[in-house]
Coordinates of C-alpha atoms and ligand atoms in Angstrom, one line a residue:
M1 CA 48.7 -26.6 31.8
L2 CA 48.6 -27.2 28.0
F3 CA 45.2 -28.6 29.1
F4 CA 44.2 -25.4 31.0
V5 CA 45.4 -23.1 28.0
D6 CA 43.3 -24.9 25.5
L7 CA 40.2 -24.8 27.9
K8 CA 40.5 -20.9 28.1
N9 CA 41.0 -20.8 24.4
I10 CA 37.6 -22.5 24.0
Y11 CA 35.9 -20.5 26.6
C12 CA 37.2 -17.2 24.7
F13 CA 36.1 -18.7 21.5
M14 CA 32.5 -19.5 22.8
K15 CA 32.3 -16.2 24.2
N16 CA 32.9 -14.5 21.1
L17 CA 30.7 -16.7 19.1
C18 CA 27.7 -15.8 21.6
A19 CA 28.4 -12.3 21.4
L20 CA 28.4 -12.5 18.1
L21 CA 25.4 -14.3 17.7
I22 CA 23.5 -11.8 20.1
I23 CA 24.7 -8.8 18.0
S24 CA 23.7 -10.4 14.6
I25 CA 20.2 -11.1 16.0
F26 CA 19.7 -7.7 17.3
F27 CA 21.0 -6.1 14.0
F28 CA 18.5 -8.1 11.8
S29 CA 15.8 -7.7 14.3
C30 CA 15.9 -4.3 14.7
D31 CA 16.8 -3.2 10.8
T32 CA 15.1 -5.4 8.8
E33 CA 11.1 -5.8 8.2
I34 CA 10.1 -9.2 7.1
K35 CA 8.3 -8.3 3.9
I36 CA 6.7 -11.7 3.0
K37 CA 4.4 -13.5 5.8
K38 CA 3.2 -16.5 4.6
T39 CA -0.3 -17.1 5.0
D40 CA -2.8 -20.0 4.0
Y41 CA -5.6 -17.8 2.8
K42 CA -7.1 -18.8 -0.4
Q43 CA -8.2 -15.8 -1.4
Y44 CA -7.1 -12.2 0.1
I45 CA -5.4 -8.6 -0.2
T46 CA -1.6 -8.5 0.3
I47 CA -0.1 -5.0 0.9
L48 CA 2.7 -4.4 -1.9
G49 CA 3.3 -0.5 -1.3
I50 CA 2.3 1.8 1.5
A51 CA 4.2 5.3 0.7
Q52 CA 2.3 8.2 -0.9
D53 CA 2.9 9.0 -4.7
G54 CA 6.5 10.5 -4.2
G55 CA 7.6 7.2 -2.2
Y56 CA 10.5 6.9 0.3
P57 CA 12.6 8.0 0.4
H58 CA 11.3 11.4 -1.4
I59 CA 12.7 13.3 -4.1
G60 CA 14.9 16.5 -3.2
C61 CA 14.8 15.5 1.0
Q62 CA 17.4 15.9 3.0
K63 CA 15.9 16.1 6.4
I64 CA 16.2 13.0 9.0
C65 CA 12.8 11.1 7.4
C66 CA 14.8 10.5 4.1
A67 CA 18.6 10.7 5.7
D68 CA 17.7 7.6 7.8
F69 CA 17.3 5.7 4.7
Y70 CA 20.6 7.1 3.1
N71 CA 22.4 6.6 6.1
G72 CA 21.2 2.8 6.4
K73 CA 19.0 2.7 9.3
K74 CA 15.5 2.7 7.3
D75 CA 13.9 0.3 4.7
R76 CA 12.7 2.0 1.3
K77 CA 9.0 1.9 1.1
S78 CA 7.3 0.9 -2.1
V79 CA 4.6 3.2 -3.5
V80 CA 0.8 2.3 -2.2
S81 CA -0.6 -0.5 -3.9
L82 CA -2.7 -3.8 -3.3
G83 CA -2.4 -7.2 -4.5
L84 CA -5.5 -9.3 -5.1
I85 CA -5.1 -13.1 -5.1
D86 CA -7.3 -16.0 -5.6
L87 CA -5.7 -18.9 -5.4
E88 CA -8.8 -21.3 -5.8
N89 CA -9.4 -19.9 -9.1
Q90 CA -5.9 -18.7 -9.7
Q91 CA -6.3 -15.3 -10.9
K92 CA -4.5 -12.0 -9.5
W93 CA -5.4 -8.3 -9.6
L94 CA -3.6 -5.1 -8.7
F95 CA -5.1 -1.9 -7.3
E96 CA -2.9 0.8 -8.5
A97 CA -0.2 0.7 -11.3
S98 CA 2.5 2.5 -9.0
P99 CA 6.1 3.6 -10.0
D100 CA 6.7 0.6 -8.4
M101 CA 4.6 -1.5 -9.8
H102 CA 7.8 -3.8 -11.7
T103 CA 8.8 -5.0 -8.7
Q104 CA 5.1 -5.1 -6.9
L105 CA 4.5 -7.6 -10.2
A106 CA 7.3 -9.7 -9.4
Q107 CA 6.1 -9.9 -5.5
L108 CA 2.9 -10.9 -6.5
E109 CA 4.7 -13.7 -8.8
Q110 CA 7.4 -15.2 -6.8
H111 CA 5.1 -15.0 -3.4
H112 CA 1.9 -15.2 -4.0
L113 CA 0.8 -16.8 -7.6
K114 CA 3.0 -17.8 -10.6
K115 CA 0.9 -18.0 -13.9
A116 CA 1.3 -17.2 -17.6
A117 CA -0.5 -13.6 -17.7
I118 CA 1.6 -11.1 -15.6
I119 CA -1.6 -9.9 -14.1
D120 CA -5.4 -10.3 -14.8
G121 CA -6.5 -7.0 -14.2
I122 CA -5.5 -3.4 -13.0
F123 CA -7.6 -1.3 -11.3
L124 CA -6.9 2.3 -11.2
T125 CA -8.0 5.4 -8.6
H126 CA -6.9 8.5 -10.4
A127 CA -4.3 10.0 -12.7
H128 CA -1.9 11.3 -10.1
I129 CA 1.7 10.1 -10.2
G130 CA 1.9 7.4 -7.6
H131 CA -1.3 5.4 -8.7
Y132 CA -0.8 5.1 -13.1
T133 CA 2.3 5.8 -14.1
G134 CA 3.3 2.2 -13.8
L135 CA 1.4 1.6 -16.8
M136 CA 4.9 2.9 -18.8
Y137 CA 6.1 -0.6 -18.1
F138 CA 3.7 -2.0 -19.8
G139 CA 4.9 -0.4 -23.3
R140 CA 7.2 -1.5 -26.1
E141 CA 10.3 0.3 -24.4
A142 CA 10.3 -2.9 -21.3
Y143 CA 7.4 -5.5 -21.3
G144 CA 5.6 -5.1 -24.8
K145 CA 3.1 -7.9 -24.4
K146 CA -0.7 -7.6 -25.4
N147 CA -4.3 -6.9 -24.1
I148 CA -3.2 -6.8 -20.3
P149 CA -7.2 -5.4 -18.8
V150 CA -6.8 -1.8 -17.5
F151 CA -10.1 -1.4 -15.4
A152 CA -10.9 2.6 -15.0
M153 CA -13.3 5.2 -15.0
P154 CA -15.0 7.4 -17.8
K155 CA -12.3 10.6 -17.1
M156 CA -9.6 8.3 -16.5
K157 CA -9.8 6.3 -19.4
K158 CA -10.4 9.7 -21.4
F159 CA -7.0 11.0 -20.1
L160 CA -5.1 7.6 -21.0
T161 CA -6.7 7.6 -24.5
N162 CA -6.0 11.1 -25.5
N163 CA -2.2 11.7 -24.1
G164 CA 0.9 10.3 -24.8
P165 CA 2.6 8.3 -24.2
W166 CA -0.4 6.6 -22.5
N167 CA -2.2 6.5 -25.6
Q168 CA 0.3 4.6 -27.2
L169 CA -0.1 2.0 -24.6
V170 CA -3.9 1.7 -26.1
S171 CA -3.1 2.0 -29.9
L172 CA -0.7 -1.0 -29.7
Q173 CA -3.1 -2.6 -27.3
N174 CA -0.3 -3.4 -24.9
I175 CA -3.4 -2.4 -22.4
V176 CA -6.7 -3.0 -23.0
L177 CA -9.2 -0.4 -21.4
K178 CA -12.2 -1.6 -19.5
N179 CA -14.9 0.6 -18.4
L180 CA -16.0 1.4 -14.5
Q181 CA -18.8 3.4 -13.6
H182 CA -19.6 4.8 -10.1
D183 CA -21.0 2.4 -7.2
S184 CA -21.5 -0.6 -10.1
T185 CA -20.4 -3.6 -9.1
M186 CA -17.9 -5.7 -11.3
V187 CA -18.0 -9.4 -10.9
L188 CA -14.4 -10.5 -10.9
N189 CA -15.4 -14.4 -10.5
Q190 CA -18.3 -16.0 -8.6
R191 CA -16.4 -15.1 -5.0
L192 CA -15.1 -11.5 -5.8
E193 CA -16.9 -8.4 -6.5
V194 CA -15.2 -4.9 -6.9
T195 CA -17.0 -1.8 -6.7
P196 CA -15.6 1.7 -7.5
F197 CA -17.6 5.2 -6.0
L198 CA -16.7 8.6 -6.4
V199 CA -14.5 10.6 -3.6
P200 CA -13.5 14.1 -3.7
H201 CA -10.1 14.8 -4.4
R202 CA -7.7 17.3 -6.7
D203 CA -9.3 16.4 -10.1
E204 CA -7.1 18.1 -12.2
F205 CA -6.6 15.2 -14.9
S206 CA -9.4 12.6 -13.8
E207 CA -11.9 11.9 -11.4
T208 CA -11.0 9.8 -8.1
V209 CA -12.5 6.6 -6.5
G210 CA -12.0 4.3 -3.9
Y211 CA -13.0 0.7 -3.8
K212 CA -15.1 -1.8 -2.0
I213 CA -13.8 -5.2 -2.7
E214 CA -16.0 -7.8 -1.7
G215 CA -14.9 -11.6 -1.0
S216 CA -16.6 -14.4 -0.1
K217 CA -16.0 -14.3 3.6
K218 CA -14.7 -10.4 4.1
I219 CA -15.4 -7.1 2.6
A220 CA -12.4 -4.2 2.1
L221 CA -12.6 -0.6 1.5
F222 CA -9.8 1.2 -0.2
I223 CA -9.9 5.0 -0.5
P224 CA -5.8 6.0 -0.8
D225 CA -6.6 9.6 -1.4
I226 CA -9.2 11.7 -0.4
D227 CA -9.8 15.4 0.5
K228 CA -11.2 15.8 4.2
W229 CA -13.7 13.5 5.6
K230 CA -16.8 16.4 5.5
T231 CA -15.8 17.3 1.8
W232 CA -17.4 13.5 1.1
N233 CA -21.3 12.8 0.5
K234 CA -20.7 9.9 2.6
S235 CA -19.9 9.3 6.1
I236 CA -16.5 7.4 6.7
I237 CA -17.9 6.1 9.9
E238 CA -20.8 4.3 8.5
E239 CA -19.2 2.9 5.7
V240 CA -16.4 1.7 8.0
K241 CA -18.6 -0.2 10.2
K242 CA -20.3 -1.8 6.6
V243 CA -17.1 -3.8 6.2
D244 CA -13.9 -6.0 7.6
Y245 CA -11.1 -3.9 6.5
A246 CA -10.9 0.2 5.5
F247 CA -7.5 0.9 4.0
L248 CA -7.7 4.7 4.5
D249 CA -5.7 7.9 3.2
A250 CA -2.8 8.5 6.0
T251 CA -0.8 10.7 3.9
F252 CA -0.2 13.1 7.0
L253 CA -0.1 13.0 10.7
N254 CA -1.5 16.3 11.6
Q255 CA -1.1 20.1 10.5
H256 CA 2.5 20.4 11.7
E257 CA 3.7 18.4 9.0
V258 CA 2.4 20.1 6.2
K259 CA 4.5 23.1 5.0
R260 CA 2.4 24.7 2.1
A261 CA -1.3 25.4 1.9
I262 CA -3.6 22.7 3.0
S263 CA -6.0 23.4 0.4
E264 CA -2.9 22.5 -2.3
V265 CA -2.8 19.1 -1.0
P266 CA -5.9 18.2 1.0
H267 CA -6.1 15.0 3.1
P268 CA -7.8 14.1 6.3
F269 CA -4.9 14.0 8.8
I270 CA -4.7 10.5 10.6
Q271 CA -5.2 12.7 14.0
E272 CA -8.7 14.0 12.4
T273 CA -9.7 10.7 11.3
V274 CA -8.7 9.0 14.9
S275 CA -10.8 11.6 16.5
L276 CA -13.5 11.0 14.2
F277 CA -13.8 7.4 15.4
Q278 CA -13.0 8.0 19.2
N279 CA -16.5 7.4 20.7
E280 CA -16.9 4.1 18.2
T281 CA -16.3 0.8 19.8
L282 CA -12.8 -1.0 19.4
A283 CA -14.4 -3.3 16.8
T284 CA -14.8 -0.6 14.5
K285 CA -11.2 1.0 14.9
N286 CA -9.4 -2.1 14.2
K287 CA -11.0 -2.3 10.9
I288 CA -9.0 1.0 10.5
V289 CA -5.4 0.0 8.2
F290 CA -3.7 3.3 7.6
I291 CA -1.7 3.6 4.1
H292 CA -0.2 6.2 1.8
F293 CA 1.8 7.9 4.0
N294 CA 3.9 10.9 3.1
H295 CA 7.7 10.7 3.6
T296 CA 7.5 13.3 6.6
N297 CA 4.8 11.3 8.5
P298 CA 6.5 9.6 11.3
T299 CA 3.8 6.7 11.5
L300 CA 5.4 5.5 8.1
Q301 CA 8.3 4.1 10.0
K302 CA 6.9 1.0 11.9
N303 CA 8.5 1.6 15.6
S304 CA 7.8 5.7 15.8
K305 CA 6.4 6.7 19.2
E306 CA 3.8 8.5 17.3
R307 CA 2.3 5.0 15.4
R308 CA 2.5 3.0 18.6
E309 CA 0.3 5.2 20.4
I310 CA -2.2 5.3 17.9
E311 CA -1.9 1.3 17.5
K312 CA -2.7 1.3 21.1
L313 CA -6.0 3.1 20.7
G314 CA -6.9 0.2 18.3
F315 CA -6.1 1.4 14.8
H316 CA -3.5 -0.3 12.4
F317 CA -0.8 0.5 10.2
A318 CA -0.3 -1.1 6.6
N319 CA 3.2 -2.7 6.3
E320 CA 4.5 -4.2 3.1
G321 CA 3.7 -7.9 3.0
D322 CA 0.9 -7.9 5.3
N323 CA -2.3 -10.2 4.1
F324 CA -5.8 -10.0 4.8
E325 CA -8.1 -12.6 4.3
L326 CA -11.5 -12.1 1.8
Ligands
LIG401 ZN1 -1.4 9.7 -3.9
LIG402 ZN1 11.9 13.0 4.1
LIG403 ZN1 -3.9 12.0 -5.3

């Protein structure tokens, strides 16, 4: 009799343990994104942030998009940024100095390349808050070290040199501004080249550039912010065909999302980009990786049906921790 009870207890215990295991596997797999994917690449781009300038969650937003973060259903997302890593030459660069730059630099150090210099250089696209304000962390209130190379176009450089608090970073030599020119290639080492090019955008304080990043094996295009594709003097279709990856402005999914005049915040809607490429080959569509998502954009979230439908057509969406070989 005693033996029978014990067996029953063991059976109950095992049953509970199994249930617990199943619940925890489900819980962790549906709620937690794997941030860092291990890679054997020697030279690659890693995604450090995917959100539009205001980040996710977004200031003042009480709607379901951001409520999902506060009630624990969705992860926080960092503001757009790419890390460029060359393990053979032991070098690392950042594209964009986002307001999340402090943690993005830590990610680079912890998961990609540890070395004495915090970064070998930062490439800026333009003077909107998501793209340069991370420079504040280099000031004497925070990091306070010397001579961090910051690559900037002429108006961007002027903006940083002539306006506080940024000019203090320049005068104290926390940062050293390096000149970039439209369509002029910067050789980083024997295997890596970077070329900035002008794109139309709301240029209140600076010009705006995209970048072509060329490795020994692959080429990437990075255009996180641009007005409509038709306002650019180049064809985005032709530009995408010339590269292996194209990280493109995905601020809004479509017109319905924009509550203010689109002239105030012009961007190519994801749906416009998708229809522009509808007659192109699957191989061309495969090159596109959407990035720079507004908090209201349902495709910011990995499992949204809107995102899955566009993925089925061959397009990709950037996730923090994704790596792309160069
Ligand atoms: Zn932006
Ligand atoms: Zn929101
Ligand atoms: Zn912008």
